Amino acid sequence: MDKNVYTIEEVDELKAWAEQAEFPAEMQLDKAVYIPDVKETVHRLIMQAYVCHENPRLQGCLRLLERIKARVEEEKRS
């Protein structure tokens, strides 16, 4: 998902998803991104998302959350 800005409701939805999701202990998201503590990383990204969700230049945390969400849901379906 490539958005310019997120609404607070969209950040709330990501937070609600994260609160009920089961995360692996660690994750290799792609060749360049290794996350040693997925649960803690998601928690911190959510906190950052509430601060930056309206700034189009600071959307990296939200893009990373979307990628983590997609990977977790993909692995859940497998």
Short mmCIF file of N, CA and C in Angstrom, two decimals:
data_model
loop_
_atom_site.label_atom_id
_atom_site.label_comp_id
_atom_site.label_asym_id
_atom_site.label_seq_id
_atom_site.Cartn_x
_atom_site.Cartn_y
_atom_site.Cartn_z
N MET A 1 0.85 -1.17 0.00
CA MET A 1 0.00 0.00 0.00
C MET A 1 0.89 1.23 0.00
N ASP A 2 0.67 2.08 -0.96
CA ASP A 2 1.50 3.27 -1.09
C ASP A 2 0.60 4.49 -0.97
N LYS A 3 0.50 5.04 0.23
CA LYS A 3 -0.38 6.16 0.49
C LYS A 3 0.44 7.38 0.86
N ASN A 4 -0.15 8.55 0.63
CA ASN A 4 0.51 9.78 1.04
C ASN A 4 0.36 10.01 2.53
N VAL A 5 -0.84 9.84 3.06
CA VAL A 5 -1.07 9.99 4.50
C VAL A 5 -2.10 8.96 4.94
N TYR A 6 -2.12 8.68 6.21
CA TYR A 6 -3.07 7.76 6.82
C TYR A 6 -3.96 8.55 7.76
N THR A 7 -5.19 8.09 7.90
CA THR A 7 -6.09 8.72 8.87
C THR A 7 -5.84 8.09 10.23
N ILE A 8 -6.30 8.75 11.27
CA ILE A 8 -6.17 8.20 12.61
C ILE A 8 -6.97 6.90 12.73
N GLU A 9 -8.06 6.80 11.99
CA GLU A 9 -8.86 5.58 12.01
C GLU A 9 -8.09 4.40 11.41
N GLU A 10 -7.31 4.67 10.37
CA GLU A 10 -6.49 3.61 9.78
C GLU A 10 -5.39 3.16 10.73
N VAL A 11 -4.82 4.10 11.46
CA VAL A 11 -3.81 3.75 12.46
C VAL A 11 -4.48 2.94 13.58
N ASP A 12 -5.68 3.34 13.99
CA ASP A 12 -6.43 2.59 15.01
C ASP A 12 -6.70 1.16 14.54
N GLU A 13 -7.02 0.99 13.25
CA GLU A 13 -7.26 -0.35 12.70
C GLU A 13 -5.99 -1.20 12.75
N LEU A 14 -4.86 -0.60 12.40
CA LEU A 14 -3.59 -1.33 12.49
C LEU A 14 -3.27 -1.71 13.93
N LYS A 15 -3.55 -0.80 14.86
CA LYS A 15 -3.31 -1.09 16.27
C LYS A 15 -4.21 -2.24 16.74
N ALA A 16 -5.48 -2.20 16.36
CA ALA A 16 -6.42 -3.27 16.74
C ALA A 16 -5.96 -4.61 16.17
N TRP A 17 -5.50 -4.60 14.92
CA TRP A 17 -4.99 -5.84 14.33
C TRP A 17 -3.78 -6.34 15.12
N ALA A 18 -2.86 -5.44 15.44
CA ALA A 18 -1.63 -5.82 16.14
C ALA A 18 -1.93 -6.38 17.53
N GLU A 19 -2.96 -5.87 18.18
CA GLU A 19 -3.29 -6.34 19.53
C GLU A 19 -3.82 -7.77 19.52
N GLN A 20 -4.41 -8.21 18.43
CA GLN A 20 -4.95 -9.57 18.39
C GLN A 20 -4.08 -10.54 17.59
N ALA A 21 -3.11 -10.03 16.86
CA ALA A 21 -2.27 -10.87 16.00
C ALA A 21 -1.27 -11.68 16.83
N GLU A 22 -0.94 -12.84 16.29
CA GLU A 22 0.12 -13.66 16.88
C GLU A 22 1.35 -13.49 16.00
N PHE A 23 2.42 -13.00 16.61
CA PHE A 23 3.64 -12.71 15.86
C PHE A 23 4.68 -13.79 16.11
N PRO A 24 5.49 -14.07 15.08
CA PRO A 24 6.65 -14.93 15.32
C PRO A 24 7.65 -14.16 16.18
N ALA A 25 8.55 -14.86 16.80
CA ALA A 25 9.55 -14.20 17.63
C ALA A 25 10.43 -13.28 16.80
N GLU A 26 10.78 -13.73 15.60
CA GLU A 26 11.63 -12.94 14.71
C GLU A 26 11.13 -13.11 13.29
N MET A 27 11.60 -12.24 12.39
CA MET A 27 11.11 -12.29 11.01
C MET A 27 12.16 -11.74 10.06
N GLN A 28 12.36 -12.46 8.97
CA GLN A 28 13.16 -11.96 7.85
C GLN A 28 12.15 -11.45 6.83
N LEU A 29 11.89 -10.15 6.84
CA LEU A 29 10.85 -9.58 6.00
C LEU A 29 11.23 -9.62 4.52
N ASP A 30 12.46 -9.34 4.23
CA ASP A 30 13.01 -9.48 2.88
C ASP A 30 14.52 -9.63 3.03
N LYS A 31 15.25 -9.57 1.93
CA LYS A 31 16.70 -9.77 2.01
C LYS A 31 17.38 -8.74 2.90
N ALA A 32 16.84 -7.53 2.96
CA ALA A 32 17.50 -6.45 3.68
C ALA A 32 16.91 -6.17 5.06
N VAL A 33 15.73 -6.70 5.35
CA VAL A 33 15.05 -6.33 6.60
C VAL A 33 14.87 -7.57 7.49
N TYR A 34 15.62 -7.59 8.58
CA TYR A 34 15.51 -8.64 9.60
C TYR A 34 14.98 -7.98 10.86
N ILE A 35 13.94 -8.56 11.44
CA ILE A 35 13.34 -8.03 12.66
C ILE A 35 13.56 -9.05 13.77
N PRO A 36 14.44 -8.77 14.74
CA PRO A 36 14.76 -9.74 15.78
C PRO A 36 13.65 -9.90 16.83
N ASP A 37 12.83 -8.90 17.05
CA ASP A 37 11.73 -8.97 18.02
C ASP A 37 10.50 -8.33 17.39
N VAL A 38 9.70 -9.13 16.73
CA VAL A 38 8.59 -8.62 15.94
C VAL A 38 7.55 -7.91 16.81
N LYS A 39 7.19 -8.50 17.92
CA LYS A 39 6.15 -7.90 18.77
C LYS A 39 6.57 -6.51 19.27
N GLU A 40 7.79 -6.38 19.75
CA GLU A 40 8.29 -5.10 20.23
C GLU A 40 8.41 -4.09 19.08
N THR A 41 8.86 -4.55 17.94
CA THR A 41 8.99 -3.66 16.78
C THR A 41 7.63 -3.13 16.36
N VAL A 42 6.62 -3.99 16.29
CA VAL A 42 5.28 -3.56 15.92
C VAL A 42 4.75 -2.56 16.93
N HIS A 43 4.95 -2.83 18.21
CA HIS A 43 4.51 -1.90 19.26
C HIS A 43 5.11 -0.52 19.05
N ARG A 44 6.40 -0.47 18.81
CA ARG A 44 7.08 0.83 18.62
C ARG A 44 6.66 1.50 17.31
N LEU A 45 6.43 0.73 16.27
CA LEU A 45 5.97 1.31 15.00
C LEU A 45 4.57 1.91 15.14
N ILE A 46 3.72 1.26 15.93
CA ILE A 46 2.37 1.79 16.18
C ILE A 46 2.48 3.13 16.91
N MET A 47 3.33 3.20 17.92
CA MET A 47 3.51 4.47 18.65
C MET A 47 3.99 5.56 17.70
N GLN A 48 4.94 5.23 16.85
CA GLN A 48 5.46 6.19 15.88
C GLN A 48 4.38 6.57 14.87
N ALA A 49 3.54 5.63 14.47
CA ALA A 49 2.49 5.90 13.49
C ALA A 49 1.51 6.95 13.99
N TYR A 50 1.20 6.92 15.29
CA TYR A 50 0.29 7.93 15.83
C TYR A 50 0.89 9.33 15.74
N VAL A 51 2.19 9.44 15.81
CA VAL A 51 2.85 10.74 15.73
C VAL A 51 2.95 11.23 14.28
N CYS A 52 3.23 10.32 13.35
CA CYS A 52 3.56 10.72 11.97
C CYS A 52 2.49 10.45 10.92
N HIS A 53 1.34 9.94 11.30
CA HIS A 53 0.39 9.47 10.28
C HIS A 53 -0.06 10.54 9.30
N GLU A 54 -0.03 11.81 9.68
CA GLU A 54 -0.49 12.87 8.78
C GLU A 54 0.63 13.51 7.96
N ASN A 55 1.87 13.12 8.21
CA ASN A 55 2.99 13.71 7.50
C ASN A 55 3.41 12.80 6.35
N PRO A 56 3.23 13.24 5.10
CA PRO A 56 3.55 12.37 3.97
C PRO A 56 5.03 11.99 3.87
N ARG A 57 5.91 12.72 4.53
CA ARG A 57 7.34 12.41 4.48
C ARG A 57 7.77 11.42 5.55
N LEU A 58 6.89 11.11 6.47
CA LEU A 58 7.24 10.20 7.57
C LEU A 58 6.35 8.96 7.59
N GLN A 59 6.12 8.39 6.44
CA GLN A 59 5.22 7.25 6.33
C GLN A 59 5.93 5.90 6.40
N GLY A 60 7.23 5.91 6.60
CA GLY A 60 7.99 4.65 6.63
C GLY A 60 7.50 3.68 7.67
N CYS A 61 7.15 4.16 8.86
CA CYS A 61 6.67 3.27 9.91
C CYS A 61 5.37 2.59 9.51
N LEU A 62 4.49 3.33 8.83
CA LEU A 62 3.22 2.76 8.40
C LEU A 62 3.42 1.77 7.26
N ARG A 63 4.31 2.09 6.35
CA ARG A 63 4.60 1.15 5.26
C ARG A 63 5.19 -0.15 5.79
N LEU A 64 6.07 -0.02 6.78
CA LEU A 64 6.66 -1.22 7.38
C LEU A 64 5.60 -2.03 8.12
N LEU A 65 4.71 -1.37 8.84
CA LEU A 65 3.61 -2.07 9.51
C LEU A 65 2.74 -2.82 8.50
N GLU A 66 2.44 -2.18 7.39
CA GLU A 66 1.63 -2.84 6.36
C GLU A 66 2.35 -4.07 5.80
N ARG A 67 3.64 -3.98 5.63
CA ARG A 67 4.41 -5.13 5.12
C ARG A 67 4.45 -6.26 6.14
N ILE A 68 4.63 -5.93 7.41
CA ILE A 68 4.63 -6.94 8.47
C ILE A 68 3.26 -7.61 8.53
N LYS A 69 2.22 -6.79 8.49
CA LYS A 69 0.85 -7.33 8.52
C LYS A 69 0.62 -8.30 7.36
N ALA A 70 1.02 -7.90 6.16
CA ALA A 70 0.84 -8.76 4.99
C ALA A 70 1.59 -10.08 5.16
N ARG A 71 2.81 -10.04 5.69
CA ARG A 71 3.61 -11.26 5.87
C ARG A 71 2.98 -12.16 6.93
N VAL A 72 2.54 -11.58 8.06
CA VAL A 72 1.93 -12.38 9.12
C VAL A 72 0.66 -13.04 8.61
N GLU A 73 -0.16 -12.31 7.87
CA GLU A 73 -1.40 -12.87 7.35
C GLU A 73 -1.13 -13.93 6.28
N GLU A 74 -0.09 -13.71 5.47
CA GLU A 74 0.29 -14.69 4.47
C GLU A 74 0.74 -15.99 5.13
N GLU A 75 1.55 -15.89 6.18
CA GLU A 75 2.03 -17.09 6.88
C GLU A 75 0.89 -17.78 7.62
N LYS A 76 -0.08 -17.02 8.07
CA LYS A 76 -1.24 -17.59 8.76
C LYS A 76 -2.07 -18.44 7.81
N ARG A 77 -2.18 -17.99 6.54
CA ARG A 77 -2.95 -18.72 5.53
C ARG A 77 -2.23 -19.99 5.10
N SER A 78 -0.93 -20.01 5.19
CA SER A 78 -0.14 -21.16 4.72
C SER A 78 -0.25 -22.35 5.64
#
